[in-house]
């Protein structure tokens, strides 16, 4: 049965059928009162905390890319699509929500995939005082057509001299791989976004 706010707009034949089967309009209000108490209202403190955590995580990812651009990538600029780091941070929070220590138990390996070659950029430990319970491997992807000869450039000796004027453009796609460290089965979850 679908409950509606009022019975006045219903067909009179339907109303009489409900009354014949011992349905009382007052019980409908009792049902609404019941659901008002069952469905919890969102806790604003939790929402604000999650938003702050998401922003902090996005900033960590941006700092990782910034730090890596000259040391590991040998370029002067890394262009990141709008809201990419926020999307990744939201997915990381979602994947960590089922873990015993949440985000605090996460170790994240940040990589960049260019022409099917994966380069390690950094390792982010969310809370060094907590024993890690799971690992996430984040793989940023290069935008198609950006640095078509990157592999030759990257493995050449003069990567800093000739490459500092180059700009690396990241794709809006990424991959997150979750590996539980405490599970006997060794569950791995792969999400391609």
Short mmCIF file of C-alpha atoms in Angstrom, two decimals:
data_model
loop_
_atom_site.label_atom_id
_atom_site.label_comp_id
_atom_site.label_asym_id
_atom_site.label_seq_id
_atom_site.Cartn_x
_atom_site.Cartn_y
_atom_site.Cartn_z
CA UNK A 1 0.00 0.00 0.00
CA UNK A 2 1.25 3.48 -0.83
CA UNK A 3 0.53 6.10 1.82
CA UNK A 4 -0.46 9.58 0.73
CA UNK A 5 -0.85 12.81 2.66
CA UNK A 6 -4.61 13.08 2.28
CA UNK A 7 -7.46 10.88 1.25
CA UNK A 8 -9.67 13.74 0.00
CA UNK A 9 -8.31 13.61 -3.54
CA UNK A 10 -8.87 9.85 -3.89
CA UNK A 11 -11.71 8.14 -5.65
CA UNK A 12 -14.68 7.73 -3.23
CA UNK A 13 -15.02 4.06 -4.22
CA UNK A 14 -11.42 3.41 -3.12
CA UNK A 15 -11.99 5.19 0.20
CA UNK A 16 -15.09 3.13 0.96
CA UNK A 17 -13.14 -0.05 0.08
CA UNK A 18 -10.42 0.94 2.58
CA UNK A 19 -13.02 1.64 5.28
CA UNK A 20 -14.68 -1.73 4.60
CA UNK A 21 -11.34 -3.45 5.28
CA UNK A 22 -10.99 -1.76 8.71
CA UNK A 23 -8.63 0.97 7.49
CA UNK A 24 -8.86 4.13 9.56
CA UNK A 25 -7.43 7.43 8.27
CA UNK A 26 -5.99 8.12 11.73
CA UNK A 27 -3.68 5.10 11.39
CA UNK A 28 -2.06 6.78 8.41
CA UNK A 29 -0.95 9.66 10.63
CA UNK A 30 0.41 7.18 13.18
CA UNK A 31 2.47 5.59 10.40
CA UNK A 32 3.93 8.99 9.49
CA UNK A 33 4.73 9.71 13.15
CA UNK A 34 6.51 6.36 13.38
CA UNK A 35 8.75 7.09 10.36
CA UNK A 36 9.56 10.55 11.70
CA UNK A 37 11.28 8.83 14.61
CA UNK A 38 12.85 5.96 12.67
CA UNK A 39 14.64 7.98 9.98
CA UNK A 40 17.51 9.82 11.66
CA UNK A 41 18.18 13.41 10.76
CA UNK A 42 21.69 14.13 9.45
CA UNK A 43 24.17 15.17 12.09
CA UNK A 44 25.53 18.55 10.98
CA UNK A 45 28.76 18.06 12.94
CA UNK A 46 29.47 14.83 11.03
CA UNK A 47 28.65 16.47 7.71
CA UNK A 48 31.00 19.39 8.46
CA UNK A 49 33.74 17.02 9.67
CA UNK A 50 33.45 14.92 6.50
CA UNK A 51 33.59 18.03 4.30
CA UNK A 52 36.67 19.31 6.16
CA UNK A 53 38.33 15.89 5.91
CA UNK A 54 37.54 15.74 2.20
CA UNK A 55 39.06 19.18 1.61
CA UNK A 56 42.18 18.25 3.61
CA UNK A 57 42.62 15.03 1.64
CA UNK A 58 42.17 16.89 -1.68
CA UNK A 59 44.84 19.40 -0.55
CA UNK A 60 47.22 16.52 0.30
CA UNK A 61 46.77 15.14 -3.22
CA UNK A 62 47.38 18.56 -4.77
CA UNK A 63 50.55 18.97 -2.66
CA UNK A 64 51.71 15.52 -3.77
CA UNK A 65 51.33 16.51 -7.43
CA UNK A 66 52.99 19.86 -6.85
CA UNK A 67 55.94 18.27 -5.08
CA UNK A 68 56.32 15.60 -7.78
CA UNK A 69 56.22 17.88 -10.81
CA UNK A 70 59.90 18.81 -10.69
CA UNK A 71 61.37 15.96 -8.63
CA UNK A 72 59.68 12.94 -10.26
CA UNK A 73 58.02 14.26 -13.40
CA UNK A 74 60.50 16.87 -14.56
CA UNK A 75 57.93 19.41 -15.69
CA UNK A 76 57.02 22.95 -14.77
CA UNK A 77 53.24 22.53 -14.66
CA UNK A 78 50.72 19.82 -13.94
CA UNK A 79 47.21 20.74 -15.07
CA UNK A 80 44.54 18.99 -13.00
CA UNK A 81 40.89 18.89 -14.15
CA UNK A 82 38.52 20.89 -11.99
CA UNK A 83 37.19 18.96 -8.95
CA UNK A 84 39.33 15.88 -9.72
CA UNK A 85 41.06 15.86 -6.34
CA UNK A 86 37.71 16.42 -4.58
CA UNK A 87 36.17 13.45 -6.44
CA UNK A 88 39.12 11.27 -5.51
CA UNK A 89 38.94 12.42 -1.87
CA UNK A 90 35.23 11.55 -1.73
CA UNK A 91 35.92 8.08 -3.14
CA UNK A 92 38.76 7.56 -0.65
CA UNK A 93 36.46 8.54 2.22
CA UNK A 94 33.78 6.18 0.92
CA UNK A 95 36.23 3.28 0.65
CA UNK A 96 37.61 3.98 4.12
CA UNK A 97 34.18 4.19 5.75
CA UNK A 98 33.93 0.40 6.12
CA UNK A 99 37.38 0.04 7.68
CA UNK A 100 37.94 -0.47 11.42
CA UNK A 101 40.03 2.70 11.80
CA UNK A 102 38.47 4.60 8.89
CA UNK A 103 40.74 6.99 7.03
CA UNK A 104 43.25 6.95 9.88
CA UNK A 105 44.18 3.36 8.95
CA UNK A 106 44.93 4.23 5.32
CA UNK A 107 48.22 4.25 3.46
CA UNK A 108 47.84 5.67 -0.04
CA UNK A 109 50.32 5.06 -2.85
CA UNK A 110 50.02 7.77 -5.50
CA UNK A 111 51.03 6.87 -9.07
CA UNK A 112 50.82 8.33 -12.53
CA UNK A 113 50.11 6.18 -15.58
CA UNK A 114 51.55 7.43 -18.85
CA UNK A 115 51.53 5.29 -21.98
CA UNK A 116 50.91 2.12 -19.92
CA UNK A 117 53.90 2.88 -17.68
CA UNK A 118 53.13 3.50 -14.01
CA UNK A 119 55.41 5.91 -12.14
CA UNK A 120 55.37 6.10 -8.33
CA UNK A 121 54.93 9.68 -7.15
CA UNK A 122 54.44 9.52 -3.39
CA UNK A 123 53.13 7.62 -0.38
CA UNK A 124 50.63 9.31 1.92
CA UNK A 125 50.17 7.96 5.43
CA UNK A 126 46.95 9.41 6.80
CA UNK A 127 47.82 8.89 10.49
CA UNK A 128 51.27 7.59 11.40
CA UNK A 129 50.16 6.79 14.98
CA UNK A 130 47.70 4.14 13.70
CA UNK A 131 48.74 0.74 12.35
CA UNK A 132 47.53 0.66 8.72
CA UNK A 133 44.53 -1.56 8.11
CA UNK A 134 44.29 -1.03 4.35
CA UNK A 135 46.21 0.35 1.39
CA UNK A 136 44.88 2.41 -1.47
CA UNK A 137 46.73 2.72 -4.73
CA UNK A 138 45.68 5.82 -6.63
CA UNK A 139 46.60 5.97 -10.29
CA UNK A 140 46.26 9.33 -12.03
CA UNK A 141 46.03 9.12 -15.80
CA UNK A 142 47.55 11.34 -18.44
CA UNK A 143 45.20 13.14 -20.83
CA UNK A 144 45.41 11.63 -24.32
CA UNK A 145 47.68 13.66 -26.58
CA UNK A 146 49.62 15.23 -23.72
CA UNK A 147 53.36 14.57 -24.02
CA UNK A 148 53.15 11.94 -26.72
CA UNK A 149 56.85 11.17 -26.36
CA UNK A 150 56.83 11.22 -22.56
CA UNK A 151 58.42 7.80 -22.18
CA UNK A 152 61.44 8.86 -24.24
CA UNK A 153 61.57 12.15 -22.37
CA UNK A 154 61.21 10.56 -18.94
CA UNK A 155 63.91 7.98 -19.33
CA UNK A 156 66.41 10.31 -21.00
CA UNK A 157 69.35 11.81 -19.08
CA UNK A 158 68.40 15.41 -19.70
CA UNK A 159 64.95 15.26 -18.20
CA UNK A 160 65.40 18.33 -16.02
CA UNK A 161 67.12 20.50 -18.57
CA UNK A 162 64.73 20.00 -21.46
CA UNK A 163 61.57 19.13 -19.54
CA UNK A 164 61.10 22.01 -17.17
CA UNK A 165 59.16 23.98 -19.74
CA UNK A 166 56.72 21.11 -20.37
CA UNK A 167 53.18 20.88 -19.05
CA UNK A 168 51.60 17.60 -18.04
CA UNK A 169 47.81 17.44 -18.41
CA UNK A 170 45.97 14.92 -16.26
CA UNK A 171 42.85 13.13 -17.41
CA UNK A 172 39.63 13.29 -15.40
CA UNK A 173 39.83 9.50 -15.09
CA UNK A 174 41.66 7.68 -12.32
CA UNK A 175 41.90 4.25 -10.71
CA UNK A 176 41.67 3.36 -7.02
CA UNK A 177 42.74 -0.07 -5.81
CA UNK A 178 41.93 -1.00 -2.21
CA UNK A 179 43.77 -3.80 -0.46
CA UNK A 180 42.78 -4.87 3.06
CA UNK A 181 45.82 -5.61 5.19
CA UNK A 182 44.04 -7.40 8.05
CA UNK A 183 41.84 -9.77 6.04
CA UNK A 184 42.67 -13.47 5.82
CA UNK A 185 41.27 -13.51 2.31
CA UNK A 186 43.26 -10.45 1.18
CA UNK A 187 40.29 -8.71 -0.40
CA UNK A 188 41.15 -6.31 -3.22
CA UNK A 189 38.67 -3.82 -4.64
CA UNK A 190 39.42 -2.05 -7.95
CA UNK A 191 37.44 1.02 -8.96
CA UNK A 192 37.96 2.71 -12.30
CA UNK A 193 36.57 6.24 -12.46
#
